[in-house]
Amino acid sequence: MQTFSTSPMAMLQSFIKNKSLIYQMSKREVVGRYKGSMMGLLWSFFNPILMLIVYTFVFSMIFKARWPGVTNNLEFAGILFAGLIVYSLFSECVSRAPSLILSNVNYVKKVVFPLDILPWVAMGSSLFHATISIIVLLGFMLILSGSLHWTIVFFPIIILPLLFLTMGISWLLASLGTYIRDIGQGIGVIVMAMMFLSPIFYPATSFPESYRILFYLNPLTFIIEQSRAVLLWGELPNWQGLGIYFIVSLVIAWLGFAWFQKTRRGFADVL
Amino acid sequence: MNAIKLKNISVKFPIQTIKSNNEKKSLFDFFKTTPEKSFLAISNFNLEINTGDRVGLVGLNGAGKSTLLKVMAGIYAPSSGSVITNGKISALFDLSTGFEMELNAIENIKIRLLFLGFSKNEISILSNNIINFAELGEFIYQPIKTYSAGMFLRLAFSVSTSINPEILLADEIIGAGDHIFARKAQQRLKEFMDDGKTSVLATHSTELIHAYCNRVIWMNKGSIIMDGNVDQVMPAYLAGSK
């Protein structure tokens, strides 16, 4: 029986060693999602566009939400969408995490499979959808204002720490969710709460000051604000904040991975 | 040299009791270090299998044969003791062993080879071999959920034996399939064994034991009753387990 290393190096090595498997499985998952539908992969394109339309209509026409300094409804849609892209990337992975092992019992009980890559596979397919959404957003911005800010090149650097944070949480939840099935039930509400406690639909400044600490404790807040800064407003990233965030998220990723590795031997007993 | 060495292996399974809707209880259970009840599938098991041994595992249902094979394959972690293996292991357990039902045979082969750690070049060569050996014709493009038992056997057998393993672990499946494939499979097993490779087959078929094994281990309730050559163990097993 192999022992599973919990070192930070093992976390990266496992990714590098299995990268083509991760790629194949993510691809399969993306294609599989649209399998049998007539428009197929085109749905990955239509979905974000339709989402953009629905959110714009609901929040600007019905709720009359306003962003300070933004008068144009279309511009508001862009702000909303940028926030939602970042949020979806996180929420898709995290809400699926508790059921990852449960839905792949074969990989636990029948074969020797690198189980720790399952969260990476979920991440791969979410990243694909996020990329399509970003393209839609940039296309939308281009039509709206006729040009794009050069600072969009920093966007991947801003997303990177979020990826590690998401992976850490996913590893933890994938393991916990296998032992305690209640986690899978509760995670949806928590993830939704994180949506409303982040500056997606309204700016941080309109959040009551006494509760604003909650807002900034939400790890999505910083990334969403930074993403908007580089994508929409042509501002440079907050390098210092990003650096600290990155270090913390690496530590969280490693802790999640270590927990997963420590507990995975027991999966077969509870499935 | 030992191909497989098991030292003081025990495998415990928690006995899954149907819990009522009492959530408190199940949460409480989780924080306990030892489950309330457990079943000892394998107890204090010591076994050395030498390279080139062709071992047959016999025993009544529930003797622990499959569990033992899964421990050897590294799928189950023993509750205590150590497992040392030398050489690449290929496991042929159930027919649908870890295949993805929605995918076709080619995709399944590719994913399997990827997680076994083969490179791109090796994968393209190996998957051709596998497809040729399995002889599934046009059905390799069909999702494998549509496969019959015989087709599963063809696919699973081809995959597990084409990857050039040094140790083959098989659980009760060889012998299914039509006579044409059976002959091909036997031929391949013969070649495999003639190469001096190690195999462990769990089976209820006396015929298979006589055809392939040079050592038989009789198991009962997670322990070895008898370990020796075919002519010693088989009569004792058949007489003793009546």
Short mmCIF file of C-alpha atoms in Angstrom, two decimals:
data_model
loop_
_atom_site.label_atom_id
_atom_site.label_comp_id
_atom_site.label_asym_id
_atom_site.label_seq_id
_atom_site.Cartn_x
_atom_site.Cartn_y
_atom_site.Cartn_z
CA MET A 1 0.00 0.00 0.00
CA GLN A 2 1.42 3.33 -0.96
CA THR A 3 1.57 6.08 1.59
CA PHE A 4 0.34 9.42 0.43
CA SER A 5 2.74 12.27 0.82
CA THR A 6 1.33 15.43 2.32
CA SER A 7 4.20 17.72 1.38
CA PRO A 8 3.61 20.88 -0.65
CA MET A 9 5.93 19.45 -3.31
CA ALA A 10 3.73 16.36 -3.62
CA MET A 11 0.81 18.66 -4.33
CA LEU A 12 2.58 20.17 -7.34
CA GLN A 13 4.18 16.91 -8.46
CA SER A 14 0.84 15.17 -8.56
CA PHE A 15 -0.49 17.94 -10.79
CA ILE A 16 2.49 17.81 -13.13
CA LYS A 17 2.55 14.03 -13.30
CA ASN A 18 -1.14 13.78 -14.08
CA LYS A 19 -1.56 16.85 -16.24
CA SER A 20 -2.61 15.01 -19.38
CA LEU A 21 -5.08 12.92 -17.41
CA ILE A 22 -6.51 16.08 -15.85
CA TYR A 23 -6.74 17.65 -19.27
CA GLN A 24 -8.46 14.62 -20.81
CA MET A 25 -10.93 14.25 -17.97
CA SER A 26 -11.76 17.96 -17.89
CA LYS A 27 -12.28 17.97 -21.62
CA ARG A 28 -14.52 14.94 -21.33
CA GLU A 29 -16.50 16.67 -18.61
CA VAL A 30 -17.00 19.84 -20.65
CA VAL A 31 -18.01 17.92 -23.76
CA GLY A 32 -20.11 15.52 -21.69
CA ARG A 33 -22.15 18.33 -20.23
CA TYR A 34 -23.50 19.33 -23.62
CA LYS A 35 -23.65 15.83 -25.02
CA GLY A 36 -26.89 15.08 -26.79
CA SER A 37 -27.96 18.72 -27.01
CA MET A 38 -28.41 20.01 -30.52
CA MET A 39 -26.28 23.09 -30.09
CA GLY A 40 -23.60 21.19 -28.21
CA LEU A 41 -20.58 23.22 -27.16
CA LEU A 42 -22.26 26.41 -28.38
CA TRP A 43 -24.19 26.32 -25.12
CA SER A 44 -21.03 27.17 -23.23
CA PHE A 45 -21.18 30.39 -25.22
CA PHE A 46 -24.90 31.07 -25.00
CA ASN A 47 -25.17 30.39 -21.31
CA PRO A 48 -23.03 33.33 -20.19
CA ILE A 49 -24.69 35.63 -22.72
CA LEU A 50 -28.16 34.67 -21.51
CA MET A 51 -27.02 35.04 -17.91
CA LEU A 52 -25.72 38.49 -18.70
CA ILE A 53 -29.07 39.48 -20.18
CA VAL A 54 -31.11 38.08 -17.28
CA TYR A 55 -28.98 39.68 -14.57
CA THR A 56 -28.91 43.01 -16.35
CA PHE A 57 -32.66 43.03 -16.70
CA VAL A 58 -33.42 41.95 -13.15
CA PHE A 59 -30.93 44.14 -11.36
CA SER A 60 -31.06 47.29 -13.41
CA MET A 61 -34.68 47.33 -14.55
CA ILE A 62 -36.50 45.71 -11.64
CA PHE A 63 -34.29 46.28 -8.61
CA LYS A 64 -32.96 49.57 -9.98
CA ALA A 65 -29.56 48.74 -8.58
CA ARG A 66 -27.00 51.43 -9.23
CA TRP A 67 -23.25 51.55 -9.12
CA PRO A 68 -21.83 54.88 -7.94
CA GLY A 69 -20.55 56.80 -10.93
CA VAL A 70 -22.15 54.45 -13.42
CA THR A 71 -25.19 55.72 -15.21
CA ASN A 72 -25.34 53.34 -18.11
CA ASN A 73 -27.27 50.10 -17.63
CA LEU A 74 -24.98 48.28 -20.03
CA GLU A 75 -21.93 49.33 -18.12
CA PHE A 76 -23.58 48.08 -14.97
CA ALA A 77 -24.13 44.73 -16.72
CA GLY A 78 -20.40 44.50 -17.39
CA ILE A 79 -19.58 45.18 -13.74
CA LEU A 80 -22.08 42.57 -12.63
CA PHE A 81 -20.81 40.04 -15.10
CA ALA A 82 -17.16 40.47 -14.16
CA GLY A 83 -18.06 39.74 -10.54
CA LEU A 84 -20.17 36.77 -11.48
CA ILE A 85 -17.42 35.19 -13.56
CA VAL A 86 -15.04 35.20 -10.62
CA TYR A 87 -17.76 33.97 -8.30
CA SER A 88 -18.86 31.13 -10.60
CA LEU A 89 -15.33 29.85 -10.93
CA PHE A 90 -15.14 29.50 -7.17
CA SER A 91 -18.68 28.35 -6.50
CA GLU A 92 -18.79 25.68 -9.20
CA CYS A 93 -15.70 23.97 -7.83
CA VAL A 94 -16.60 24.34 -4.18
CA SER A 95 -20.20 23.25 -4.47
CA ARG A 96 -19.22 20.15 -6.41
CA ALA A 97 -16.33 19.26 -4.12
CA PRO A 98 -18.26 17.35 -1.40
CA SER A 99 -19.67 14.92 -3.97
CA LEU A 100 -16.53 14.39 -6.04
CA ILE A 101 -15.46 11.20 -4.30
CA LEU A 102 -19.02 10.03 -3.72
CA SER A 103 -19.77 10.18 -7.41
CA ASN A 104 -16.61 8.31 -8.38
CA VAL A 105 -16.85 5.25 -6.18
CA ASN A 106 -15.30 3.16 -8.95
CA TYR A 107 -12.10 5.15 -8.70
CA VAL A 108 -11.90 4.41 -4.99
CA LYS A 109 -12.93 0.79 -4.83
CA LYS A 110 -12.03 -0.70 -8.15
CA VAL A 111 -8.77 0.75 -9.35
CA VAL A 112 -5.72 2.58 -8.09
CA PHE A 113 -6.55 6.08 -9.16
CA PRO A 114 -4.90 9.39 -8.25
CA LEU A 115 -7.98 10.62 -6.39
CA ASP A 116 -6.38 13.91 -5.47
CA ILE A 117 -6.70 15.09 -9.07
CA LEU A 118 -10.52 15.01 -9.06
CA PRO A 119 -10.72 18.59 -7.73
CA TRP A 120 -8.31 19.63 -10.49
CA VAL A 121 -10.62 18.09 -13.06
CA ALA A 122 -13.55 20.09 -11.67
CA MET A 123 -11.32 23.16 -11.76
CA GLY A 124 -10.38 22.45 -15.38
CA SER A 125 -13.95 22.44 -16.57
CA SER A 126 -14.82 25.53 -14.54
CA LEU A 127 -11.82 27.32 -15.98
CA PHE A 128 -12.99 26.50 -19.46
CA HIS A 129 -16.36 28.07 -18.80
CA ALA A 130 -14.78 31.06 -17.10
CA THR A 131 -12.57 31.60 -20.13
CA ILE A 132 -15.55 31.59 -22.47
CA SER A 133 -17.34 34.03 -20.18
CA ILE A 134 -14.32 36.32 -20.11
CA ILE A 135 -14.28 36.33 -23.90
CA VAL A 136 -17.97 37.25 -23.91
CA LEU A 137 -17.31 40.02 -21.37
CA LEU A 138 -14.39 41.43 -23.33
CA GLY A 139 -16.42 41.31 -26.54
CA PHE A 140 -19.20 43.13 -24.76
CA MET A 141 -16.80 45.78 -23.42
CA LEU A 142 -15.25 46.23 -26.85
CA ILE A 143 -18.63 46.87 -28.43
CA LEU A 144 -19.64 49.15 -25.58
CA SER A 145 -16.60 51.41 -25.40
CA GLY A 146 -14.71 50.64 -28.60
CA SER A 147 -11.51 49.69 -26.80
CA LEU A 148 -10.11 47.50 -24.05
CA HIS A 149 -7.73 48.39 -21.25
CA TRP A 150 -4.24 46.94 -21.61
CA THR A 151 -4.39 45.97 -17.94
CA ILE A 152 -6.54 42.96 -18.83
CA VAL A 153 -3.26 41.08 -19.27
CA PHE A 154 -3.00 41.01 -15.46
CA PHE A 155 -6.27 39.14 -15.08
CA PRO A 156 -4.70 35.63 -15.04
CA ILE A 157 -2.33 36.78 -12.29
CA ILE A 158 -5.27 37.92 -10.22
CA ILE A 159 -7.14 34.67 -10.74
CA LEU A 160 -4.17 32.45 -9.92
CA PRO A 161 -4.29 32.85 -6.12
CA LEU A 162 -8.05 32.25 -6.22
CA LEU A 163 -7.38 28.95 -7.99
CA PHE A 164 -5.13 27.76 -5.20
CA LEU A 165 -7.57 28.87 -2.54
CA THR A 166 -10.39 27.08 -4.36
CA MET A 167 -8.30 23.93 -4.66
CA GLY A 168 -7.50 23.94 -0.97
CA ILE A 169 -11.15 24.27 -0.03
CA SER A 170 -12.11 21.65 -2.63
CA TRP A 171 -9.65 19.09 -1.26
CA LEU A 172 -10.91 19.66 2.25
CA LEU A 173 -14.57 19.42 1.25
CA ALA A 174 -14.03 16.45 -1.04
CA SER A 175 -12.66 14.51 1.90
CA LEU A 176 -15.09 15.80 4.54
CA GLY A 177 -18.07 15.36 2.23
CA THR A 178 -17.20 11.70 1.83
CA TYR A 179 -17.34 11.06 5.55
CA ILE A 180 -20.07 13.49 6.53
CA ARG A 181 -22.78 13.53 3.90
CA ASP A 182 -24.39 16.58 5.52
CA ILE A 183 -21.66 18.78 4.09
CA GLY A 184 -22.98 18.30 0.59
CA GLN A 185 -26.39 19.48 1.76
CA GLY A 186 -25.16 22.61 3.50
CA ILE A 187 -22.57 23.81 1.04
CA GLY A 188 -25.10 25.29 -1.39
CA VAL A 189 -26.38 27.78 1.16
CA ILE A 190 -22.89 28.77 2.25
CA VAL A 191 -21.79 29.34 -1.31
CA MET A 192 -24.90 31.41 -1.96
CA ALA A 193 -24.29 33.48 1.16
CA MET A 194 -20.81 34.18 -0.17
CA MET A 195 -22.37 35.51 -3.34
CA PHE A 196 -24.47 38.07 -1.49
CA LEU A 197 -21.62 38.93 0.86
CA SER A 198 -19.34 39.90 -1.98
CA PRO A 199 -19.41 42.98 -4.16
CA ILE A 200 -21.14 41.32 -7.09
CA PHE A 201 -24.47 43.11 -7.16
CA TYR A 202 -23.50 46.21 -5.23
CA PRO A 203 -20.23 47.95 -4.36
CA ALA A 204 -18.48 47.41 -1.04
CA THR A 205 -19.23 50.99 -0.09
CA SER A 206 -22.98 50.42 0.02
CA PHE A 207 -22.59 47.66 2.59
CA PRO A 208 -23.42 48.81 6.14
CA GLU A 209 -20.18 49.93 7.73
CA SER A 210 -20.64 47.93 10.91
CA TYR A 211 -20.81 44.70 8.93
CA ARG A 212 -18.18 45.57 6.38
CA ILE A 213 -15.66 43.36 8.12
CA LEU A 214 -17.77 40.36 7.03
CA PHE A 215 -17.49 41.64 3.53
CA TYR A 216 -13.73 41.78 3.56
CA LEU A 217 -13.41 38.45 5.34
CA ASN A 218 -15.02 36.94 2.27
CA PRO A 219 -12.06 35.81 0.18
CA LEU A 220 -13.97 36.59 -3.01
CA THR A 221 -14.26 40.29 -2.29
CA PHE A 222 -10.64 41.18 -2.92
CA ILE A 223 -10.38 39.11 -6.10
CA ILE A 224 -13.62 40.46 -7.52
CA GLU A 225 -12.56 44.06 -6.89
CA GLN A 226 -9.12 43.45 -8.36
CA SER A 227 -10.60 41.74 -11.40
CA ARG A 228 -12.83 44.70 -12.10
CA ALA A 229 -9.91 47.06 -11.65
CA VAL A 230 -7.87 45.40 -14.40
CA LEU A 231 -10.69 44.31 -16.69
CA LEU A 232 -12.99 47.32 -16.60
CA TRP A 233 -11.24 50.30 -15.13
CA GLY A 234 -7.72 50.03 -16.48
CA GLU A 235 -6.13 50.12 -13.05
CA LEU A 236 -3.01 48.25 -12.00
CA PRO A 237 -3.43 45.41 -9.53
CA ASN A 238 -2.74 45.94 -5.86
CA TRP A 239 0.50 44.00 -5.93
CA GLN A 240 1.07 43.95 -2.23
CA GLY A 241 -2.40 42.71 -1.42
CA LEU A 242 -2.16 40.17 -4.20
CA GLY A 243 1.16 38.91 -2.89
CA ILE A 244 -0.21 38.36 0.60
CA TYR A 245 -3.34 36.74 -0.79
CA PHE A 246 -1.21 34.43 -2.91
CA ILE A 247 0.90 33.25 0.01
CA VAL A 248 -2.14 32.66 2.19
CA SER A 249 -3.93 30.80 -0.57
CA LEU A 250 -0.91 28.57 -1.19
CA VAL A 251 -0.88 27.67 2.49
CA ILE A 252 -4.60 26.92 2.39
CA ALA A 253 -4.14 24.82 -0.75
CA TRP A 254 -1.43 22.84 0.94
CA LEU A 255 -3.44 22.36 4.15
CA GLY A 256 -6.42 21.14 2.14
CA PHE A 257 -4.21 18.80 0.16
CA ALA A 258 -2.52 17.45 3.27
CA TRP A 259 -5.89 16.82 4.89
CA PHE A 260 -7.07 15.00 1.78
CA GLN A 261 -3.97 12.83 1.65
CA LYS A 262 -4.22 12.01 5.33
CA THR A 263 -7.85 10.94 5.14
CA ARG A 264 -8.08 9.25 1.73
CA ARG A 265 -7.16 5.82 3.02
CA GLY A 266 -10.49 5.62 4.78
CA PHE A 267 -12.63 6.48 1.74
CA ALA A 268 -13.16 2.85 0.75
CA ASP A 269 -14.63 2.09 4.17
CA VAL A 270 -17.38 4.65 4.01
CA LEU A 271 -18.46 4.33 0.40
CA MET B 1 12.83 -12.33 -4.82
CA ASN B 2 9.39 -11.62 -3.44
CA ALA B 3 6.96 -10.18 -5.90
CA ILE B 4 4.46 -9.63 -3.12
CA LYS B 5 5.12 -9.68 0.57
CA LEU B 6 2.35 -9.29 3.11
CA LYS B 7 3.38 -8.92 6.67
CA ASN B 8 0.88 -9.16 9.53
CA ILE B 9 -1.89 -7.78 7.41
CA SER B 10 -5.28 -7.17 8.94
CA VAL B 11 -8.18 -5.62 7.13
CA LYS B 12 -11.13 -4.38 9.10
CA PHE B 13 -14.37 -3.16 7.63
CA PRO B 14 -16.76 -1.08 9.65
CA ILE B 15 -20.09 -2.79 9.80
CA GLN B 16 -22.54 -0.43 8.23
CA THR B 17 -25.57 -0.23 10.37
CA ILE B 18 -28.65 1.43 9.10
CA LYS B 19 -28.87 4.55 11.14
CA SER B 20 -32.21 6.05 11.92
CA ASN B 21 -32.81 9.69 11.17
CA ASN B 22 -30.81 10.48 14.23
CA GLU B 23 -28.26 12.94 12.86
CA LYS B 24 -26.64 13.43 16.23
CA LYS B 25 -25.68 9.85 16.36
CA SER B 26 -23.99 9.77 12.99
CA LEU B 27 -22.03 12.93 13.72
CA PHE B 28 -21.04 11.47 17.03
CA ASP B 29 -19.84 8.30 15.33
CA PHE B 30 -17.59 10.23 13.05
CA PHE B 31 -15.49 11.56 15.85
CA LYS B 32 -14.97 8.19 17.37
CA THR B 33 -11.63 6.75 16.45
CA THR B 34 -12.76 3.15 16.18
CA PRO B 35 -16.07 2.25 14.67
CA GLU B 36 -18.50 0.56 16.99
CA LYS B 37 -18.52 -2.74 15.18
CA SER B 38 -16.16 -3.99 12.61
CA PHE B 39 -15.67 -7.06 10.59
CA LEU B 40 -12.23 -8.59 10.32
CA ALA B 41 -12.00 -9.61 6.68
CA ILE B 42 -8.32 -10.52 6.88
CA SER B 43 -6.61 -11.24 10.15
CA ASN B 44 -2.89 -11.34 10.81
CA PHE B 45 -2.06 -12.50 7.38
CA ASN B 46 1.49 -13.34 6.37
CA LEU B 47 2.29 -14.29 2.82
CA GLU B 48 5.28 -14.24 0.53
CA ILE B 49 4.73 -14.70 -3.17
CA ASN B 50 7.89 -15.17 -5.19
CA THR B 51 8.44 -13.81 -8.65
CA GLY B 52 7.17 -16.39 -11.10
CA ASP B 53 4.70 -17.96 -8.71
CA ARG B 54 1.35 -18.77 -10.20
CA VAL B 55 -0.90 -18.70 -7.21
CA GLY B 56 -4.48 -19.86 -7.07
CA LEU B 57 -6.61 -18.48 -4.24
CA VAL B 58 -9.43 -20.77 -3.21
CA GLY B 59 -11.98 -20.58 -0.47
CA LEU B 60 -15.71 -20.36 0.02
CA ASN B 61 -17.58 -17.14 -0.58
CA GLY B 62 -16.63 -14.58 2.02
CA ALA B 63 -13.26 -16.16 2.77
CA GLY B 64 -11.48 -12.87 2.02
CA LYS B 65 -10.05 -13.68 -1.40
CA SER B 66 -11.21 -10.53 -3.11
CA THR B 67 -10.25 -8.35 -0.18
CA LEU B 68 -6.79 -9.88 -0.18
CA LEU B 69 -6.42 -9.17 -3.90
CA LYS B 70 -7.51 -5.57 -3.40
CA VAL B 71 -4.95 -5.15 -0.67
CA MET B 72 -2.26 -6.54 -2.98
CA ALA B 73 -3.38 -4.16 -5.72
CA GLY B 74 -3.17 -1.20 -3.34
CA ILE B 75 -6.86 -0.40 -3.58
CA TYR B 76 -7.62 -1.17 0.05
CA ALA B 77 -5.33 0.02 2.76
CA PRO B 78 -4.78 -2.65 5.41
CA SER B 79 -5.81 -1.59 8.90
CA SER B 80 -2.44 -2.81 10.11
CA GLY B 81 0.61 -4.53 8.70
CA SER B 82 2.61 -3.84 5.58
CA VAL B 83 2.38 -4.68 1.91
CA ILE B 84 5.47 -4.70 -0.26
CA THR B 85 5.20 -5.29 -3.97
CA ASN B 86 7.88 -5.46 -6.62
CA GLY B 87 6.82 -4.84 -10.18
CA LYS B 88 4.00 -3.30 -12.12
CA ILE B 89 0.65 -4.70 -11.05
CA SER B 90 -2.31 -5.18 -13.30
CA ALA B 91 -5.62 -5.97 -11.69
CA LEU B 92 -8.52 -7.68 -13.38
CA PHE B 93 -11.31 -7.60 -10.84
CA ASP B 94 -14.85 -6.97 -11.89
CA LEU B 95 -15.53 -6.74 -15.55
CA SER B 96 -16.50 -3.12 -15.46
CA THR B 97 -13.47 -2.27 -13.31
CA GLY B 98 -13.48 1.46 -13.09
CA PHE B 99 -14.72 2.09 -16.59
CA GLU B 100 -16.84 5.11 -17.36
CA MET B 101 -20.15 3.83 -18.63
CA GLU B 102 -20.96 6.88 -20.74
CA LEU B 103 -17.71 6.81 -22.67
CA ASN B 104 -16.80 4.53 -25.53
CA ALA B 105 -14.07 1.90 -25.38
CA ILE B 106 -11.40 4.07 -27.00
CA GLU B 107 -11.91 6.90 -24.52
CA ASN B 108 -11.94 4.47 -21.62
CA ILE B 109 -8.72 2.86 -22.79
CA LYS B 110 -7.09 6.25 -23.13
CA ILE B 111 -8.10 7.40 -19.65
CA ARG B 112 -7.05 4.10 -18.14
CA LEU B 113 -3.63 4.23 -19.76
CA LEU B 114 -3.22 7.84 -18.70
CA PHE B 115 -3.80 7.12 -15.06
CA LEU B 116 -1.57 4.11 -15.23
CA GLY B 117 1.10 6.60 -16.17
CA PHE B 118 1.83 5.84 -19.82
CA SER B 119 3.19 8.48 -22.17
CA LYS B 120 1.44 9.72 -25.30
CA ASN B 121 3.45 7.49 -27.64
CA GLU B 122 2.98 4.40 -25.53
CA ILE B 123 -0.72 5.11 -25.33
CA SER B 124 -1.21 5.21 -29.06
CA ILE B 125 0.68 1.91 -29.52
CA LEU B 126 -0.95 0.19 -26.57
CA SER B 127 -4.47 1.29 -27.40
CA ASN B 128 -4.08 -0.16 -30.89
CA ASN B 129 -2.95 -3.45 -29.37
CA ILE B 130 -5.84 -3.45 -26.96
CA ILE B 131 -8.41 -2.68 -29.63
CA ASN B 132 -7.02 -5.39 -31.90
CA PHE B 133 -6.96 -7.98 -29.17
CA ALA B 134 -10.45 -7.22 -27.89
CA GLU B 135 -11.99 -7.54 -31.36
CA LEU B 136 -15.00 -5.43 -30.55
CA GLY B 137 -15.37 -4.26 -34.13
CA GLU B 138 -17.49 -1.17 -34.62
CA PHE B 139 -18.63 -1.28 -31.00
CA ILE B 140 -15.46 0.37 -29.79
CA TYR B 141 -17.19 3.64 -30.72
CA GLN B 142 -20.25 2.88 -28.61
CA PRO B 143 -20.65 3.93 -24.98
CA ILE B 144 -19.69 0.92 -22.93
CA LYS B 145 -22.95 0.98 -21.01
CA THR B 146 -24.35 -0.75 -24.09
CA TYR B 147 -21.88 -3.64 -23.81
CA SER B 148 -22.75 -7.21 -23.05
CA ALA B 149 -20.93 -9.15 -20.33
CA GLY B 150 -18.78 -10.84 -22.95
CA MET B 151 -17.78 -7.52 -24.46
CA PHE B 152 -16.85 -6.18 -21.05
CA LEU B 153 -14.70 -9.20 -20.50
CA ARG B 154 -12.95 -8.69 -23.84
CA LEU B 155 -12.24 -5.06 -23.06
CA ALA B 156 -11.19 -5.57 -19.45
CA PHE B 157 -9.02 -8.56 -20.20
CA SER B 158 -7.33 -6.83 -23.13
CA VAL B 159 -6.57 -3.72 -21.12
CA SER B 160 -5.18 -5.52 -18.09
CA THR B 161 -2.95 -7.87 -20.03
CA SER B 162 -1.73 -5.45 -22.71
CA ILE B 163 0.01 -3.08 -20.38
CA ASN B 164 2.86 -5.49 -19.85
CA PRO B 165 2.41 -6.09 -16.15
CA GLU B 166 4.83 -8.03 -14.00
CA ILE B 167 2.14 -9.14 -11.58
CA LEU B 168 -1.36 -10.04 -12.68
CA LEU B 169 -4.14 -10.17 -10.10
CA ALA B 170 -7.40 -11.64 -11.31
CA ASP B 171 -10.63 -12.24 -9.48
CA GLU B 172 -12.99 -14.88 -10.77
CA ILE B 173 -13.43 -13.75 -14.28
CA ILE B 174 -11.20 -15.68 -16.58
CA GLY B 175 -13.23 -18.30 -18.33
CA ALA B 176 -16.19 -16.15 -19.28
CA GLY B 177 -16.54 -15.13 -22.87
CA ASP B 178 -17.04 -17.27 -25.94
CA HIS B 179 -14.70 -20.13 -26.81
CA ILE B 180 -12.85 -18.14 -29.44
CA PHE B 181 -11.92 -15.38 -27.06
CA ALA B 182 -11.31 -17.87 -24.27
CA ARG B 183 -8.71 -19.59 -26.41
CA LYS B 184 -7.03 -16.29 -27.18
CA ALA B 185 -7.09 -15.31 -23.54
CA GLN B 186 -5.61 -18.63 -22.47
CA GLN B 187 -2.88 -18.24 -25.04
CA ARG B 188 -2.05 -14.82 -23.67
CA LEU B 189 -2.05 -16.03 -20.09
CA LYS B 190 0.29 -18.87 -21.05
CA GLU B 191 2.71 -16.43 -22.65
CA PHE B 192 2.50 -14.21 -19.61
CA MET B 193 3.30 -17.08 -17.27
CA ASP B 194 5.98 -18.51 -19.48
CA ASP B 195 7.76 -15.20 -19.20
CA GLY B 196 8.23 -16.01 -15.53
CA LYS B 197 5.77 -13.40 -14.35
CA THR B 198 3.74 -13.58 -11.21
CA SER B 199 0.02 -14.15 -11.05
CA VAL B 200 -2.58 -14.51 -8.37
CA LEU B 201 -5.97 -15.83 -9.46
CA ALA B 202 -8.93 -16.12 -7.16
CA THR B 203 -11.27 -18.70 -8.57
CA HIS B 204 -13.76 -21.44 -7.85
CA SER B 205 -12.79 -23.37 -10.93
CA THR B 206 -10.74 -26.47 -10.20
CA GLU B 207 -9.96 -26.67 -13.89
CA LEU B 208 -8.37 -23.23 -13.97
CA ILE B 209 -6.29 -24.02 -10.92
CA HIS B 210 -4.96 -27.15 -12.56
CA ALA B 211 -4.32 -25.38 -15.83
CA TYR B 212 -2.55 -22.29 -14.54
CA CYS B 213 -1.36 -22.55 -10.98
CA ASN B 214 1.67 -24.09 -9.34
CA ARG B 215 0.69 -23.05 -5.86
CA VAL B 216 -2.65 -22.93 -4.15
CA ILE B 217 -3.67 -21.01 -1.08
CA TRP B 218 -6.82 -22.10 0.67
CA MET B 219 -8.40 -19.33 2.69
CA ASN B 220 -11.15 -19.34 5.21
CA LYS B 221 -12.44 -16.47 7.32
CA GLY B 222 -9.50 -14.27 6.50
CA SER B 223 -6.76 -16.75 7.32
CA ILE B 224 -4.73 -19.32 5.47
CA ILE B 225 -5.87 -22.88 6.02
CA MET B 226 -3.36 -24.45 3.72
CA ASP B 227 -0.65 -23.31 1.35
CA GLY B 228 1.14 -25.66 -1.00
CA ASN B 229 1.21 -27.20 -4.44
CA VAL B 230 -1.90 -27.96 -6.40
CA ASP B 231 -1.98 -31.69 -5.73
CA GLN B 232 -1.72 -31.21 -2.00
CA VAL B 233 -4.14 -28.40 -1.44
CA MET B 234 -6.94 -28.99 -3.93
CA PRO B 235 -8.05 -32.44 -2.66
CA ALA B 236 -7.88 -31.20 0.91
CA TYR B 237 -9.88 -28.09 0.03
CA LEU B 238 -12.54 -29.98 -1.87
CA ALA B 239 -12.83 -32.55 0.88
CA GLY B 240 -12.55 -30.14 3.76
CA SER B 241 -14.99 -27.51 2.65
CA LYS B 242 -17.91 -29.78 1.97
#
